[in-house]
XYZ file of C-alpha atoms in Angstrom:
632
model
C 1.509 51.777 43.062
C 2.432 48.689 41.063
C 0.077 47.350 38.485
C -1.858 44.134 39.235
C -0.305 40.952 37.896
C -2.497 38.528 35.939
C -1.163 35.073 35.033
C -2.996 32.879 32.501
C -2.027 29.204 32.359
C -2.681 27.746 28.909
C -3.209 29.286 25.468
C -5.949 27.093 24.060
C -9.335 28.421 23.030
C -10.166 29.660 26.543
C -6.721 30.952 27.513
C -6.078 32.709 24.213
C -9.452 34.478 24.242
C -8.961 35.477 27.876
C -5.558 37.016 27.153
C -6.767 38.848 24.053
C -9.871 40.252 25.745
C -8.014 41.228 28.926
C -5.379 43.036 26.894
C -8.113 45.126 25.311
C -10.036 45.780 28.535
C -7.165 46.679 30.860
C -5.377 48.972 28.370
C -1.945 48.714 30.050
C -3.433 48.974 33.549
C -2.305 45.417 34.404
C 0.645 43.151 33.652
C -0.658 40.097 31.774
C 1.524 36.980 31.543
C 0.603 33.958 29.432
C 2.262 30.632 30.348
C 2.139 28.028 27.562
C 4.365 25.179 26.303
C 4.291 26.486 22.718
C 4.445 29.928 21.169
C 1.266 29.447 19.137
C -2.461 29.001 19.499
C -3.606 25.838 17.721
C -6.912 25.884 15.852
C -7.798 22.255 16.548
C -10.851 21.835 14.266
C -8.647 22.006 11.170
C -6.101 19.493 12.460
C -7.550 16.594 10.367
C -6.806 18.655 7.253
C -3.174 18.933 8.335
C -2.979 15.138 8.630
C -4.573 14.787 5.184
C -2.101 17.132 3.495
C -4.620 19.897 2.744
C -3.204 22.520 5.100
C 0.355 23.154 6.139
C 0.979 23.058 9.919
C 1.660 26.768 10.264
C -1.747 27.573 8.774
C -3.531 26.325 11.906
C -0.890 27.803 14.261
C -1.488 31.411 15.255
C 1.516 33.233 16.735
C 0.929 34.309 20.341
C 3.501 37.078 20.388
C 2.333 38.314 16.990
C -1.348 38.538 17.891
C -1.016 39.424 21.590
C 1.488 42.309 21.519
C 0.684 43.573 25.031
C 0.870 40.170 26.699
C 4.099 38.726 28.073
C 4.636 35.175 26.790
C 6.498 32.688 28.998
C 7.288 29.320 27.430
C 6.893 26.494 29.901
C 4.560 24.077 31.628
C 3.063 24.701 35.051
C 4.396 22.271 37.648
C 2.474 23.446 40.681
C 0.462 26.311 42.094
C 0.840 27.865 45.540
C -2.477 29.606 46.120
C -1.497 30.978 49.500
C 1.829 32.269 48.209
C 0.277 33.517 44.954
C 2.916 31.894 42.745
C 2.984 29.450 39.842
C 5.967 27.127 39.417
C 6.892 26.178 35.881
C 9.543 24.359 33.866
C 10.790 25.822 30.618
C 11.385 23.982 27.335
C 15.095 23.483 28.152
C 14.535 22.289 31.722
C 14.966 25.620 33.462
C 12.655 26.281 36.405
C 10.963 29.480 37.430
C 8.078 31.048 39.329
C 5.465 33.587 38.327
C 3.834 35.753 41.021
C 0.219 36.720 40.494
C -2.625 38.779 41.903
C -5.165 37.076 39.628
C -4.746 33.583 38.218
C -6.706 32.125 35.284
C -6.484 28.345 34.805
C -7.120 27.397 31.175
C -4.796 24.400 30.840
C -7.132 22.495 28.510
C -7.288 18.716 28.185
C -5.214 15.667 27.285
C -5.854 12.305 25.625
C -8.234 10.045 27.501
C -7.114 6.446 28.034
C -9.136 3.346 28.772
C -7.758 0.174 30.375
C -7.554 -1.756 27.115
C -4.430 -3.936 26.783
C -1.948 -2.649 24.209
C -3.669 0.648 23.413
C -1.173 2.863 25.257
C 1.708 1.069 23.525
C 0.385 0.819 19.973
C -2.145 3.632 19.473
C -1.595 7.316 18.821
C -3.843 10.206 19.729
C -4.888 13.236 17.742
C -4.598 16.274 19.993
C -1.673 18.296 18.689
C 0.431 19.188 15.680
C 3.097 16.539 16.373
C 0.457 13.798 16.335
C -1.083 15.105 13.114
C 2.309 15.303 11.402
C 3.204 11.816 12.596
C -0.078 10.391 11.270
C 0.461 12.049 7.895
C 3.951 10.579 7.546
C 2.874 7.200 8.895
C -0.115 6.810 6.546
C 1.985 7.923 3.572
C 4.701 5.429 4.450
C 2.276 2.550 4.878
C 0.721 3.129 1.464
C 4.138 3.408 -0.196
C 5.387 0.219 1.448
C 2.181 -1.594 0.531
C 2.444 -0.453 -3.087
C 5.924 -1.963 -3.342
C 4.990 -5.258 -1.693
C 4.067 -8.480 -3.490
C 2.774 -10.111 -0.302
C -1.011 -9.751 -0.189
C -1.203 -10.245 3.588
C 1.408 -7.588 4.279
C -0.175 -5.234 1.769
C -3.603 -5.655 3.370
C -2.251 -4.999 6.881
C -0.387 -1.867 5.843
C -3.408 -0.551 3.936
C -5.810 -0.998 6.861
C -6.275 2.057 9.077
C -8.372 1.765 12.255
C -9.866 4.874 13.900
C -11.484 4.411 17.321
C -14.118 6.990 18.262
C -16.868 8.177 15.897
C -17.186 11.638 17.377
C -16.234 14.771 15.478
C -12.503 14.221 15.401
C -12.648 10.515 14.561
C -15.228 11.043 11.835
C -13.224 13.825 10.213
C -9.961 11.851 10.441
C -11.554 8.839 8.719
C -13.266 10.961 6.057
C -10.165 12.959 5.157
C -7.865 9.948 5.491
C -9.873 7.883 3.012
C -9.641 10.660 0.412
C -5.915 11.060 1.028
C -5.008 7.384 0.598
C -7.298 6.953 -2.418
C -5.478 9.803 -4.146
C -2.143 8.101 -3.442
C -3.301 4.780 -4.866
C -4.677 6.387 -8.023
C -1.223 7.706 -8.853
C 0.640 4.577 -7.723
C -1.579 1.465 -7.936
C -0.693 -1.467 -5.727
C 0.838 -4.575 -7.224
C -1.672 -6.780 -5.476
C -4.621 -4.770 -6.774
C -5.816 -3.927 -3.259
C -7.125 -0.575 -2.108
C -6.748 1.188 1.262
C -9.296 0.276 3.907
C -10.389 2.628 6.666
C -12.371 1.438 9.684
C -14.305 3.667 12.102
C -15.279 2.056 15.414
C -17.432 3.242 18.299
C -19.685 1.696 20.919
C -22.320 4.362 20.221
C -25.361 3.348 18.151
C -24.592 5.827 15.340
C -21.941 8.166 14.048
C -21.771 11.420 16.027
C -24.764 10.728 18.280
C -24.532 14.293 19.670
C -25.776 15.710 16.390
C -29.223 15.732 14.878
C -30.022 12.292 13.492
C -30.344 13.663 9.952
C -26.838 15.078 10.057
C -25.532 11.858 11.561
C -27.029 9.920 8.641
C -25.440 12.367 6.201
C -21.995 11.870 7.716
C -22.337 8.085 7.742
C -23.536 8.053 4.141
C -20.494 10.059 3.006
C -18.168 7.755 4.912
C -19.657 4.612 3.384
C -19.554 6.135 -0.111
C -15.810 6.556 0.348
C -15.424 2.939 1.404
C -15.003 3.519 5.140
C -16.009 0.439 7.144
C -18.243 1.990 9.827
C -18.894 -0.347 12.757
C -21.131 0.935 15.497
C -21.460 -0.922 18.790
C -17.891 -2.154 18.375
C -14.606 -1.160 19.984
C -11.089 -2.467 20.516
C -10.580 -5.276 23.010
C -6.820 -5.623 22.602
C -4.136 -3.989 20.489
C -0.841 -5.490 19.329
C 1.916 -4.480 16.968
C 0.366 -6.541 14.159
C -3.316 -5.697 14.608
C -6.310 -5.295 16.889
C -8.874 -7.628 18.389
C -12.383 -6.165 18.380
C -15.125 -6.654 20.943
C -17.189 -8.621 18.410
C -14.400 -11.214 18.186
C -13.019 -9.995 14.856
C -9.256 -9.788 14.426
C -7.986 -7.058 12.115
C -4.421 -6.956 10.820
C -3.253 -3.372 10.783
C -0.235 -1.173 11.464
C -2.295 1.939 12.291
C -4.492 2.611 15.330
C -5.744 6.182 15.808
C -7.255 6.919 19.227
C -10.001 9.570 19.075
C -12.313 8.442 21.879
C -12.194 11.649 23.875
C -10.206 13.783 26.268
C -9.935 14.426 29.994
C -9.106 17.635 31.887
C -5.459 18.471 32.383
C -4.370 16.894 35.716
C -2.836 20.184 36.901
C -6.067 21.168 38.653
C -6.112 17.971 40.724
C -3.122 19.191 42.757
C -5.008 22.211 44.112
C -7.117 20.230 46.575
C -10.251 22.186 45.636
C -13.745 20.798 44.929
C -13.863 18.903 41.636
C -16.534 17.565 39.315
C -15.342 14.540 37.304
C -11.808 15.899 37.008
C -12.840 19.518 36.447
C -12.511 22.403 38.875
C -15.855 23.590 40.208
C -16.526 27.286 39.521
C -19.548 29.566 39.876
C -21.422 31.043 36.876
C -18.884 33.891 36.891
C -16.069 31.335 36.315
C -14.599 32.130 39.723
C -13.596 29.453 42.236
C -15.743 29.791 45.377
C -13.707 30.943 48.374
C -10.782 31.976 46.151
C -11.458 35.462 44.779
C -8.078 35.536 43.032
C -8.634 32.253 41.148
C -10.591 31.845 37.895
C -10.918 28.805 35.636
C -12.349 28.321 32.163
C -12.276 25.887 29.276
C -11.917 22.136 29.663
C -10.518 22.288 33.226
C -13.567 24.149 34.573
C -16.960 22.693 35.477
C -19.102 25.714 34.582
C -22.781 25.549 35.590
C -25.108 25.515 32.584
C -27.702 28.151 33.397
C -29.865 26.962 30.492
C -29.982 23.432 31.952
C -29.961 23.662 35.766
C -27.982 20.927 37.469
C -25.708 20.327 34.485
C -22.343 21.692 33.384
C -21.241 23.005 30.021
C -19.532 20.294 27.937
C -15.835 20.250 27.132
C -15.957 21.798 23.675
C -14.017 24.507 21.908
C -17.194 26.462 21.274
C -17.786 26.779 25.019
C -14.085 27.316 25.780
C -13.946 30.233 23.336
C -16.956 31.863 24.985
C -15.637 31.074 28.475
C -12.525 33.078 27.654
C -14.430 36.258 26.887
C -16.606 36.104 30.010
C -13.644 35.154 32.190
C -11.649 38.148 30.947
C -14.542 40.500 31.688
C -14.894 39.134 35.224
C -11.151 39.308 35.924
C -11.168 42.926 34.783
C -14.238 43.588 36.952
C -12.385 42.205 39.986
C -9.796 44.922 39.349
C -12.441 47.629 39.132
C -12.751 47.699 35.347
C -16.275 47.058 34.074
C -18.939 44.818 35.589
C -19.215 41.108 36.248
C -21.431 38.891 34.136
C -22.557 35.278 34.346
C -21.860 32.794 31.591
C -24.824 31.989 29.369
C -24.717 30.486 25.915
C -26.899 29.905 22.886
C -26.371 26.898 20.662
C -25.099 28.023 17.258
C -25.331 24.596 15.633
C -22.802 22.081 14.389
C -20.425 21.849 11.437
C -18.410 18.801 10.356
C -15.986 19.001 7.428
C -15.945 15.651 5.603
C -13.421 16.621 2.944
C -13.818 17.862 -0.600
C -17.193 19.530 -1.082
C -18.886 17.306 1.497
C -19.899 18.389 4.974
C -22.727 18.135 7.482
C -23.983 21.230 9.267
C -27.013 22.753 10.965
C -26.198 26.431 11.519
C -28.809 28.008 13.790
C -30.748 24.737 13.635
C -31.062 24.572 9.831
C -29.893 21.106 8.615
C -27.645 21.198 5.554
C -25.546 18.725 3.565
C -23.489 18.576 0.381
C -21.647 21.553 -1.156
C -23.833 24.090 0.653
C -22.857 22.608 4.010
C -19.221 22.537 2.861
C -19.316 26.257 2.062
C -20.944 27.071 5.413
C -18.441 24.912 7.303
C -15.382 26.476 5.743
C -16.848 29.941 6.046
C -17.416 29.355 9.745
C -13.823 28.210 10.266
C -12.446 31.250 8.452
C -14.581 33.539 10.606
C -13.652 31.742 13.833
C -9.894 31.672 13.255
C -8.042 34.506 15.000
C -5.438 34.669 12.210
C -4.005 33.100 9.036
C -7.336 33.355 7.213
C -5.831 34.295 3.853
C -3.246 31.510 4.035
C -5.885 28.919 4.932
C -8.131 30.049 2.080
C -5.172 29.922 -0.312
C -4.352 26.351 0.726
C -7.970 25.337 0.176
C -7.883 26.879 -3.295
C -4.624 25.156 -4.214
C -5.942 21.817 -2.954
C -8.964 22.189 -5.220
C -6.879 22.633 -8.393
C -3.594 20.820 -7.671
C -2.796 17.265 -6.511
C -1.627 16.874 -2.930
C 2.026 16.312 -2.126
C 2.162 12.855 -0.589
C 5.638 12.818 0.935
C 6.907 11.741 4.336
C 9.280 14.166 6.003
C 10.212 11.932 8.934
C 10.285 14.856 11.357
C 8.122 13.205 14.038
C 8.789 9.636 15.085
C 6.475 7.188 16.828
C 8.193 7.346 20.222
C 7.973 11.144 20.339
C 4.135 11.193 20.351
C 3.091 8.593 22.954
C -0.602 8.283 23.660
C -0.155 8.634 27.427
C 1.564 12.020 27.162
C 0.069 14.890 29.160
C 1.596 17.305 26.639
C 0.251 16.217 23.234
C 1.066 19.674 21.893
C 4.803 19.072 22.380
C 6.719 16.244 20.726
C 9.032 14.344 23.066
C 12.720 14.889 22.364
C 15.729 12.813 23.472
C 17.048 13.833 26.856
C 14.228 16.222 27.740
C 12.082 15.913 30.865
C 8.641 14.567 30.130
C 5.143 14.727 31.425
C 3.170 11.534 31.701
C -0.551 11.639 32.204
C -1.431 7.999 31.869
C -2.356 7.374 35.445
C -5.557 9.315 35.841
C -7.215 7.174 38.444
C -9.543 4.221 38.102
C -11.537 3.943 34.923
C -14.738 4.655 36.758
C -13.428 8.055 37.880
C -12.545 9.264 34.411
C -14.783 11.833 32.763
C -16.955 10.242 30.140
C -18.003 11.490 26.777
C -16.546 12.020 23.376
C -14.984 15.337 24.153
C -12.874 15.951 21.114
C -12.150 19.622 20.986
C -14.227 21.042 18.148
C -16.013 24.379 18.080
C -19.326 22.630 17.546
C -18.745 19.522 19.609
C -20.955 18.158 22.376
C -20.455 15.288 24.787
C -20.976 11.694 23.764
C -21.665 9.778 26.974
C -22.668 6.633 25.135
C -19.401 6.210 23.330
C -17.369 6.188 26.537
C -19.626 4.852 29.268
C -20.577 1.717 27.399
C -19.109 -1.289 29.189
C -17.624 -2.533 25.936
C -14.850 0.022 26.384
C -14.117 -0.978 29.954
C -11.829 -3.948 29.624
C -9.761 -5.286 32.405
C -6.132 -5.782 31.846
C -2.928 -5.670 33.756
C -1.815 -2.051 33.792
C 1.535 -1.267 32.309
C 4.228 -0.720 34.875
C 6.777 2.037 34.993
C 9.782 1.553 37.172
C 11.549 4.469 38.676
C 15.038 4.606 37.348
C 18.178 6.078 38.731
C 20.394 8.577 37.026
C 20.324 7.910 33.296
C 23.520 6.786 31.702
C 25.224 9.491 29.764
C 25.312 7.360 26.677
C 21.529 7.146 26.592
C 18.903 9.737 25.730
C 18.344 11.852 28.801
C 21.994 11.945 29.781
C 24.788 13.816 28.041
C 23.723 14.312 24.435
C 25.577 12.193 21.955
C 27.294 13.712 18.997
C 24.916 12.056 16.613
C 22.014 14.153 17.902
C 20.634 16.884 15.663
C 22.791 19.933 16.032
C 25.857 17.970 17.069
C 28.697 16.364 15.189
C 27.537 13.177 13.471
C 29.092 10.019 14.766
C 31.631 8.539 12.393
C 31.540 4.990 13.659
C 28.250 3.129 13.622
C 27.780 -0.606 13.895
C 28.477 -2.005 10.468
C 31.118 0.594 9.786
C 28.678 2.909 8.038
C 28.214 6.518 9.156
C 24.821 7.595 10.544
C 22.600 8.982 7.837
C 20.380 11.363 9.658
C 18.576 9.192 12.144
C 15.780 11.166 13.697
C 17.141 11.143 17.193
C 18.854 8.953 19.691
C 15.541 8.014 21.199
C 14.580 6.232 18.003
C 17.651 4.108 18.315
C 16.167 2.485 21.363
C 14.235 0.275 18.984
C 17.254 -1.999 18.868
C 17.041 -2.539 22.606
C 13.436 -3.684 22.722
C 12.048 -7.127 21.974
C 10.979 -7.012 18.337
C 8.006 -4.679 17.921
C 7.330 -4.359 21.666
C 7.547 -1.144 23.590
C 8.755 -0.768 27.134
C 5.754 -1.084 29.423
C 4.721 2.129 31.031
C 2.238 2.934 33.666
C 1.712 5.271 36.513
C 2.351 5.530 40.142
C 0.143 8.583 40.104
C 0.114 11.729 38.066
C 2.861 14.112 39.192
C 0.376 16.891 38.912
C -2.237 15.140 40.978
C 0.184 14.751 43.837
C 1.176 18.382 43.707
C 4.749 17.555 42.800
C 6.511 18.875 39.712
C 5.510 16.704 36.836
C 8.918 16.837 35.242
C 10.694 14.174 37.242
C 14.430 14.222 37.712
C 14.674 10.682 36.432
C 12.848 11.495 33.204
C 11.722 8.457 31.313
C 13.372 7.917 27.968
C 11.702 8.415 24.616
C 9.350 5.728 23.466
C 11.189 3.248 21.282
C 9.922 2.470 17.843
C 7.937 -0.732 17.433
C 10.413 -2.244 15.091
C 13.883 -1.598 13.756
C 14.432 -0.158 10.320
C 17.961 -0.551 9.227
C 19.131 -1.148 5.696
C 19.407 -4.566 4.072
C 22.835 -5.960 4.589
C 23.381 -4.377 7.976
C 23.840 -6.584 10.965
C 20.600 -7.453 12.743
C 20.114 -5.799 16.079
C 20.065 -7.962 19.134
C 16.903 -7.795 21.162
C 16.793 -7.105 24.849
C 14.390 -5.987 27.516
C 14.785 -2.400 28.611
C 13.367 -0.819 31.730
C 10.922 1.991 31.250
C 12.302 3.869 34.203
C 15.975 3.492 33.328
C 17.548 4.159 30.012
C 17.865 0.927 28.058
C 21.408 -0.074 27.371
C 22.816 -2.053 24.523
C 22.406 -5.798 25.057
C 25.545 -7.649 25.917
C 24.324 -11.162 25.173
C 24.371 -12.863 21.810
C 21.669 -12.144 19.270
C 18.657 -14.401 19.288
C 18.326 -14.165 15.516
C 18.382 -17.368 13.513
C 21.807 -18.416 12.357
C 25.236 -17.520 13.715
C 25.668 -14.087 15.250
C 26.804 -11.391 12.905
C 29.785 -9.186 13.658
C 28.262 -5.829 14.531
C 31.337 -3.966 13.382
C 33.363 -1.453 15.386
C 32.093 -0.364 18.771
C 30.259 2.968 18.790
C 32.099 5.888 20.354
C 31.497 6.915 23.939
C 28.270 8.698 24.726
C 26.736 7.331 21.562
C 23.399 5.462 21.676
C 22.690 2.676 19.211
C 21.910 3.868 15.692
C 18.314 4.752 14.851
C 16.437 4.102 11.652
C 16.916 6.283 8.614
C 14.318 8.836 7.720
C 12.843 6.521 5.122
C 12.904 3.109 6.830
C 13.413 -0.080 4.916
C 13.011 -3.745 5.794
C 15.075 -5.185 8.597
C 15.745 -8.673 9.818
C 13.549 -9.959 12.626
C 13.791 -12.991 14.794
C 10.536 -14.324 13.345
C 11.854 -14.015 9.796
C 9.476 -11.241 8.730
C 10.220 -7.738 7.541
C 9.272 -5.042 10.013
C 8.352 -1.448 9.625
C 10.714 0.990 11.187
C 8.201 3.248 12.886
C 4.648 2.029 13.072
């Protein structure tokens, strides 16, 4: 008799714990398959420390194959689920398709960035849900401070040194706290010519920072932020975002090149395609984490609406603390359905909250005991070390080195702006030129979106005020995405050009100069967009919600950078309007730049997209006469 087949979709807090516990309970009596886009489990609570240069990315990434030796790992993203046929369709990282048969299915797909209908946010903001976004923010902040330090223009310096974080929940608060320390350390070593200092702003429509926490801890966090110079503005949000700044709901205009979106998350749209009862985007399950009427189907984590037995009529919030506990109970109930052990209902006890504010500062109330200062910092870091399923020694070593050595403020240029779009349904995977993509922007009307600051933190709770306040519900014309035909082979998404990483570098670039390690053909699309503007994107419906594979054949191209970043002396790039659905092509008309058109040099070879910016971008010529950043 063949062994039962168990498929787990997602390796976040819930999926990873389910796989690890099932592996121990079944003891080779079942075949366990884990489907995940990456080969690691990401410990999200420490992600702000990656962006601040305290921890290296691999410290918060726990190898799945290394820690789950008896679990089969399949790299890919679930496209659709056939409950009657007991199969899961998926697409691999290189576009290959496959199916996984199952006898028991556990949905633990997690969550994605939550968008609000605010004009310009999807085009100019970046989320904070995965390693690519954290690495991009670290490079971007470092670059802005370095460019500001070299500038003599006070207005430009002020804009580059202003960093706006939207969402004062756990993630937003930690990003602002760690970011302020990081930029202050940079400026101490390299003072700015204009004498200015970096400015961080934290915005939220809630009445106070982290309203989910005890008011004493909220005051502690706000006091630490203000001591570090963070401009905390409660009852305020973004009304409109542009390339050059943001307009706030109080009428204030802020010049900035950085907008970090930390207002919350929503369940992965995969579960919408099942046609089963839902609760605000989450799949309804019973207290045993089993879908009623589907004995083979279990769900846990952010995609599951689990009844809160301690508060009848309510559901457990979308937090990592609950997801981690869901995973253990779900594994026990899956094993019980196979005749191993007994079923149990999910109940929880609040363990308290911890918020790392950088350095020796933190706010915590373990087991209800409020703490602040170095004692809270020790408790917070001790909790994280105990909660991590691996890499504890490496994390502790990085913390020790950060305490005695200065941080390395360098930009590696490995993740570009277009590869981490805010509307992505796969924030854990950076977009690459030519690869199929998932887009999760269209998640229904704003009123149907789940509310609450649901940043994934082990101690996080919901923040209904910060998302349901009407200040965040702004009307605006939604961005439009046109369906394109077959992409041209000379554009990203078609036949890869020789200038792509891993291929032969192109020898003829406009201007006669060879390419110097542009970060990908997708970045080169900056030359095809009107200066600083991105191609408008929107949704005709989530592919997952419709039950269709979310990797469309006509995959949309990588997001272009907001501005070009060539070298001084190179010919200015002509601007043109590209279609979001089709691959933008090089403009054929004359340049709209002031003065006579410049000879662009020899034509690029076949199958070669326009050149992208160098790793370290410099000023370029714009039609409005100003210098532009290469990747804001």
